[in-house]
Coordinates of C-alpha atoms and ligand atoms in Angstrom, one line a residue:
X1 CA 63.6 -3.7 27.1
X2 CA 63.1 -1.2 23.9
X3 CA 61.7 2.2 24.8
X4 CA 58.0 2.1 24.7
X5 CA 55.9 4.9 23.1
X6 CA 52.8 6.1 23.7
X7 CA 50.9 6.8 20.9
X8 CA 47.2 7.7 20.4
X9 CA 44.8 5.4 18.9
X10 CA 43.9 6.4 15.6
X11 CA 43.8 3.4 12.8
X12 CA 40.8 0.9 14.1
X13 CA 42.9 -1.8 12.7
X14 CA 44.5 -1.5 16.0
X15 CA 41.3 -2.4 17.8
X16 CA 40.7 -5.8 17.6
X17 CA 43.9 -5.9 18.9
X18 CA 43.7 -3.8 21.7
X19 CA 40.8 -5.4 22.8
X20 CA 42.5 -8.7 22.5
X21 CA 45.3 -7.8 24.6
X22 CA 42.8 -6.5 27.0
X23 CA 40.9 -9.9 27.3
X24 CA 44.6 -11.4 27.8
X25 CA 44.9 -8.6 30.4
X26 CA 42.3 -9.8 32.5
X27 CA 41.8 -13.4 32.2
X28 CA 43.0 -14.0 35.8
X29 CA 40.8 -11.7 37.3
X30 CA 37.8 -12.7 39.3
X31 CA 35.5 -9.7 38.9
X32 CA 36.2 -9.9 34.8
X33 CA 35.2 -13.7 35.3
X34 CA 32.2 -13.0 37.3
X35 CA 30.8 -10.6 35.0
X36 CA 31.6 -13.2 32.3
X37 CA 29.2 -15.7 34.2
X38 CA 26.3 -13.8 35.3
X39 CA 26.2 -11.1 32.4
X40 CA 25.3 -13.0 29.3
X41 CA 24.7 -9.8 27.3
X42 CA 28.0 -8.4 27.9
X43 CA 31.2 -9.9 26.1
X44 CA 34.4 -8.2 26.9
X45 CA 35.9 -8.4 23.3
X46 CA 33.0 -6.7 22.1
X47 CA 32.4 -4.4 24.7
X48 CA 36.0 -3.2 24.4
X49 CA 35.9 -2.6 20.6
X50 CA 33.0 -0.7 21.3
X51 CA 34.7 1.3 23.7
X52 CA 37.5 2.0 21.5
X53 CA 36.0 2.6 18.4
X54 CA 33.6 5.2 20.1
X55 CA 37.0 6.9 20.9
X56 CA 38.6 6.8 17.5
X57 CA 35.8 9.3 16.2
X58 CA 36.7 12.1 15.0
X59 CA 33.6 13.6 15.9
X60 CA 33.7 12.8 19.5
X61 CA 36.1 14.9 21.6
X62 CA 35.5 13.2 25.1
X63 CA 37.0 10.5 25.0
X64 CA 40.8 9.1 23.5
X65 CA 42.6 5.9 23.2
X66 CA 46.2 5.2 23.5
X67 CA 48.2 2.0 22.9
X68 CA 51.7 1.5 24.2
X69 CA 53.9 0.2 21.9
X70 CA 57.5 -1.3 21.4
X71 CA 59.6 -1.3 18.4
X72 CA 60.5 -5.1 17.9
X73 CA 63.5 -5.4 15.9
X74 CA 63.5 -7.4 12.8
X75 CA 66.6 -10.1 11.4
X76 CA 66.5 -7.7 8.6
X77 CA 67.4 -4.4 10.5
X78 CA 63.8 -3.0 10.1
X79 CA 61.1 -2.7 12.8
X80 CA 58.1 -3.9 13.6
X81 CA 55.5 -2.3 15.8
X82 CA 53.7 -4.7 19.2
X83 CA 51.0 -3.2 20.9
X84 CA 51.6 -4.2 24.8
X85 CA 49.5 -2.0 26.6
X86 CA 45.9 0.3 26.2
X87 CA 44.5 3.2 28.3
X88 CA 41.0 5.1 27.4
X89 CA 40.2 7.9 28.7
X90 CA 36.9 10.1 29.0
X91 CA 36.7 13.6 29.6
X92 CA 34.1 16.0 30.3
X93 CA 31.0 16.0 32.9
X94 CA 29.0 13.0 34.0
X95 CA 26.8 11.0 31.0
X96 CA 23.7 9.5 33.1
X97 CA 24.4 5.8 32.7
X98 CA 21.7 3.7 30.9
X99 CA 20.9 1.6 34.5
X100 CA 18.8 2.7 37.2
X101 CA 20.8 4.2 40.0
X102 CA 17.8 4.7 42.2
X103 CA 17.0 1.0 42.0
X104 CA 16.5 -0.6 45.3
X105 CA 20.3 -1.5 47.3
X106 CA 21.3 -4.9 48.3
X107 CA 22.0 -4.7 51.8
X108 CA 26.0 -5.3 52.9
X109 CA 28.0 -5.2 55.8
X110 CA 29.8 -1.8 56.1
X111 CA 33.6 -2.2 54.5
X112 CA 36.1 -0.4 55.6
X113 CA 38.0 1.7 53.3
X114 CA 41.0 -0.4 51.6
X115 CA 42.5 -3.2 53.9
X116 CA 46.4 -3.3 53.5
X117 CA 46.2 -6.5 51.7
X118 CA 44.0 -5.1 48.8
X119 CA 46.2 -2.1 48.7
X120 CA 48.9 -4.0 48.1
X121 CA 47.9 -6.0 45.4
X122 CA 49.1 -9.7 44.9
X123 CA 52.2 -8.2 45.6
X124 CA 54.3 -10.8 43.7
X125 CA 55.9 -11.1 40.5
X126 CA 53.0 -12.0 38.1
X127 CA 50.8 -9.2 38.2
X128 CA 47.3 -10.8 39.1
X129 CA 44.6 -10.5 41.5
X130 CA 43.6 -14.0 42.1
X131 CA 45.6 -14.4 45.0
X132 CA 44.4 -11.4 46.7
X133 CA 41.4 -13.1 48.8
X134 CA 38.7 -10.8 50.2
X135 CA 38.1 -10.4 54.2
X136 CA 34.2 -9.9 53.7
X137 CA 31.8 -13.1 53.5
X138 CA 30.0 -13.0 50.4
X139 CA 26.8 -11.2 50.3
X140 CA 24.2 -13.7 48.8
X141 CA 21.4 -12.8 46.4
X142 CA 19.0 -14.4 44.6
X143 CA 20.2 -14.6 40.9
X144 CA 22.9 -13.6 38.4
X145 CA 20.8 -10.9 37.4
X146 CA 20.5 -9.2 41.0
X147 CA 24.0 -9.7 41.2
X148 CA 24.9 -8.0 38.0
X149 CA 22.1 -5.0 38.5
X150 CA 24.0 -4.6 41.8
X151 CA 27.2 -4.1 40.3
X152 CA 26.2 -1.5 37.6
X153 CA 23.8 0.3 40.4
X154 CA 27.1 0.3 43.0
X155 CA 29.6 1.5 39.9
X156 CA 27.2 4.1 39.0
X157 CA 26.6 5.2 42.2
X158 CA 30.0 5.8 43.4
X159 CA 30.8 7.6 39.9
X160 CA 28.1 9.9 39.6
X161 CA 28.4 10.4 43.8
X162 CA 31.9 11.3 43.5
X163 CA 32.7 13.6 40.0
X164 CA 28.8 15.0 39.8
X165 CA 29.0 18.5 38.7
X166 CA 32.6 18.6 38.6
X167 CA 34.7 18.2 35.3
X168 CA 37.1 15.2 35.3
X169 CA 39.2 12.9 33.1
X170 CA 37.7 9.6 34.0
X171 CA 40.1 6.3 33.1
X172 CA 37.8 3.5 31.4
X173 CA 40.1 1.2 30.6
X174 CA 43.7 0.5 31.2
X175 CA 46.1 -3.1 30.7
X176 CA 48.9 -4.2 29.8
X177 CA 50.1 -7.3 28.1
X178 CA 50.8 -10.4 31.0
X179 CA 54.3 -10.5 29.3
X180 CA 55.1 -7.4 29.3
X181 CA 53.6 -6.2 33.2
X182 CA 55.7 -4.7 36.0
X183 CA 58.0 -3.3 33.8
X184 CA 56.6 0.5 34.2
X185 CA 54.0 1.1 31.0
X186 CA 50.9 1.2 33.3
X187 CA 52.9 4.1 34.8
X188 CA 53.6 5.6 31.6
X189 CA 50.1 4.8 30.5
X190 CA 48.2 6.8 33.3
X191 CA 50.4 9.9 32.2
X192 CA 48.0 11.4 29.8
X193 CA 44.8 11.4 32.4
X194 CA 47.0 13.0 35.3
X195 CA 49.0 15.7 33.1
X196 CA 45.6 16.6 31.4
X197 CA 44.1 16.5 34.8
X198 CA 46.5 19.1 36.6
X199 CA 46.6 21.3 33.5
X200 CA 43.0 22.1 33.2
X201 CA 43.3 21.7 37.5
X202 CA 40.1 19.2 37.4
X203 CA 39.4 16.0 39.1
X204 CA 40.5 12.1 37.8
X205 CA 38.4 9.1 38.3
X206 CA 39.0 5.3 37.5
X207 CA 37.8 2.3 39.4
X208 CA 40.4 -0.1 40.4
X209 CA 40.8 -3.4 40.2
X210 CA 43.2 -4.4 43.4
X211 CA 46.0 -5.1 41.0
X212 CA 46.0 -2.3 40.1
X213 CA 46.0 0.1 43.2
X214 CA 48.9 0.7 43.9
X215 CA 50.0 2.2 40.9
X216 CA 46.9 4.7 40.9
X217 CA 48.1 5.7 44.3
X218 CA 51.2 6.5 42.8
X219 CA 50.2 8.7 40.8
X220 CA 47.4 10.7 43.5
X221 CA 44.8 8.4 43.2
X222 CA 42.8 7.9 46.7
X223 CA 40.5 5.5 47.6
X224 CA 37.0 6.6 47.8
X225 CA 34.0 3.8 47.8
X226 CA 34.5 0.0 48.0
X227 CA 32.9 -1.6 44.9
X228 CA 31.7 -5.1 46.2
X229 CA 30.4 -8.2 44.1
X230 CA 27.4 -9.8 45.6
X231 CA 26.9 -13.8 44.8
X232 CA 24.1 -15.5 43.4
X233 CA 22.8 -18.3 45.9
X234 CA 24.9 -21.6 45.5
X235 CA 28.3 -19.8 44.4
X236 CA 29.3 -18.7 47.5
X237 CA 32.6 -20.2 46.8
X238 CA 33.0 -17.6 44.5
X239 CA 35.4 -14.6 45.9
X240 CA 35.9 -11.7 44.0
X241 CA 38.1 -9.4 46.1
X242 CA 37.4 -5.8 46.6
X243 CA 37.7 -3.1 43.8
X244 CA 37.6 0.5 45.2
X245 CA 36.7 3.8 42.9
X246 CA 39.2 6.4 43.0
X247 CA 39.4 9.6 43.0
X248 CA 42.5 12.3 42.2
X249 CA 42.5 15.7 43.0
X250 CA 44.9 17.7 40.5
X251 CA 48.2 19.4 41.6
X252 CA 48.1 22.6 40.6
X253 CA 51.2 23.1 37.7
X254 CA 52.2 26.2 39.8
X255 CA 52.6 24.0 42.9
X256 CA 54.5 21.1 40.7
X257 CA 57.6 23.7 39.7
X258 CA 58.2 25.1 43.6
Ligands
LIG301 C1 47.5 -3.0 36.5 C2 48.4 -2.8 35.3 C3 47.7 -1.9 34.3 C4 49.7 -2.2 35.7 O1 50.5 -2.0 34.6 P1 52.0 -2.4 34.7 O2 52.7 -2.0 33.4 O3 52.2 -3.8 35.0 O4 52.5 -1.5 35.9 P2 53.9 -0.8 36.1 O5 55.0 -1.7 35.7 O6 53.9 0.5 35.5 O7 53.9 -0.7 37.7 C5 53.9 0.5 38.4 C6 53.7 0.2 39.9 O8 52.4 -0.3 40.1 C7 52.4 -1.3 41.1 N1 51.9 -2.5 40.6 C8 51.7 -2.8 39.3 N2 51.2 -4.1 39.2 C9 51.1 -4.5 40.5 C10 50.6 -5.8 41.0 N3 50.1 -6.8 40.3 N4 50.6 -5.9 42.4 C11 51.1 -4.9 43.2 N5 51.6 -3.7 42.7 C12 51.5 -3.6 41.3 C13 53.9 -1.4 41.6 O9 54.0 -0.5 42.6 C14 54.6 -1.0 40.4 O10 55.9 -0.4 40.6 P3 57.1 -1.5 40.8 O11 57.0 -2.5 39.8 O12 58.3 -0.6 40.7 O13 56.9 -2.1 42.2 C15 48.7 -4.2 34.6 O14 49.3 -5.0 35.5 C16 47.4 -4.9 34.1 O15 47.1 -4.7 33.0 N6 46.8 -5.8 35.0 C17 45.7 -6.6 34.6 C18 44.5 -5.7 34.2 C19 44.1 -4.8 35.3 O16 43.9 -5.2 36.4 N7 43.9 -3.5 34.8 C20 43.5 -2.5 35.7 C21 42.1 -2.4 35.8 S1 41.6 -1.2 37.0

């Protein structure tokens, strides 16, 4: 394979197909599919260019893009550049979401802390988490929208519990093409949050799909609340394995040279 680059977003002719590639990203996964069903006002797509275009302004210097690209080669001897993967990145203090984290909690069954299984991912060849089938019953409420307050209520919970009053890069977004996965760009990909993280010596965040885990742990990542879907009544059926937020404590650059 070509060398990829990382490059920061800056044209937002390269959103729509970011955000395309993120969708593609994700299709397989079950928590992206249960949002899909039970959160009519959120569409990915959109949600993603939102997302990005936020962090192509100029004027705002929390947040940054990146896209990993590879240098096709043309019959002609030029060039051309494919977009395969995307990581965006916040940085600063904690925003105060727009949901209400002191709304009343669904009661669940204690988890425990990242079962092998999870950690591993699918642990196949095609990167997915579909395969990856969750230990815990489903916790059963009463609607989509219980279900989906539940999830921005536990996500803002665990973030705001876990970087409050510290400074931190925070990842919000991070996929790579289905043809181009396990081939090392997530790993190149989560380069800028970690370098930036140890060189100001501050915290990194990200919640992970299980996919995903095991190359956050790679790079320092630990495990540190269980985010769990709960299931409207009558889609029991419906499994969507455990994510887990993550937290990274920096490595000191001194320490990194010894
Ligand atoms: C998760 C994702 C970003 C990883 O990117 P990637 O380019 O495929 O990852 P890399 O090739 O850099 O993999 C680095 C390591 O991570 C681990 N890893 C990556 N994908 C994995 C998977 N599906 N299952 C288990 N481990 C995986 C492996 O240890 C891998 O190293 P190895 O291939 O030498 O074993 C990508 O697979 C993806 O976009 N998945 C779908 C969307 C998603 O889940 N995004 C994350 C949201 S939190």
């Amino acid at each position: 394979m070509a060398e990829v680059r990382i490059v920061q977003i800056t044209d937002p002719a390269d959103v729509p197909i970011c955000a395309q590639l993120c969708r593609e990203a994700v299709a397989d996964d079950p928590f992206i599919r249960f949002m899909d069903l039970y959160n009519q006002e959120m569409d990915f797509i959109d949600e993603t260019k939102k997302r990005l275009n936020n962090a192509l302004d100029p004027a705002n210097t929390d947040e940054i893009a990146f896209k990993a690209v590879l240098d096709v080669p043309e019959e002609n001897g030029t060039t051309h550049e494919e977009i395969v993967g995307v990581a965006h990145w916040y940085h600063g203090n904690v925003t105060i979401p727009k949901y209400d984290t002191f709304m009343k909690e669904v009661q669940e069954e204690p988890n425990e802390i990242m079962p092998d299984e999870i950690a591993a991912g699918s642990g196949g060849s095609t990167p997915s988490s579909t395969t990856v089938v969750s230990p815990e019953p489903a916790v059963v409420v009463k609607n989509a929208e219980e279900a989906i307050t539940h999830v921005y209520r536990q996500h803002g919970n665990a973030y705001i519990s876990t970087v409050r009053g510290k400074r931190h890069v925070y990842c919000r977004r991070m996929m790579v093409s289905p043809k181009h996965q396990r081939k090392g760009i997530g790993r190149k990909l989560i380069e800028w949050g970690v370098n930036k993280a140890d060189e100001e010596n501050i915290v990194g965040y990200l919640n992970a799909r299980p996919a995903a885990m095991k190359l956050y742990q790679a790079a320092g990542f630990e495990p540190v609340a269980p985010l769990n879907c709960v299931i409207p009544e009558g889609d029991e059926q419906f499994i969507v394995p455990t994510g887990y937020a993550m937290l990274r404590k920096p490595r000191p650059l001194a320490d990194q040279v010894k």
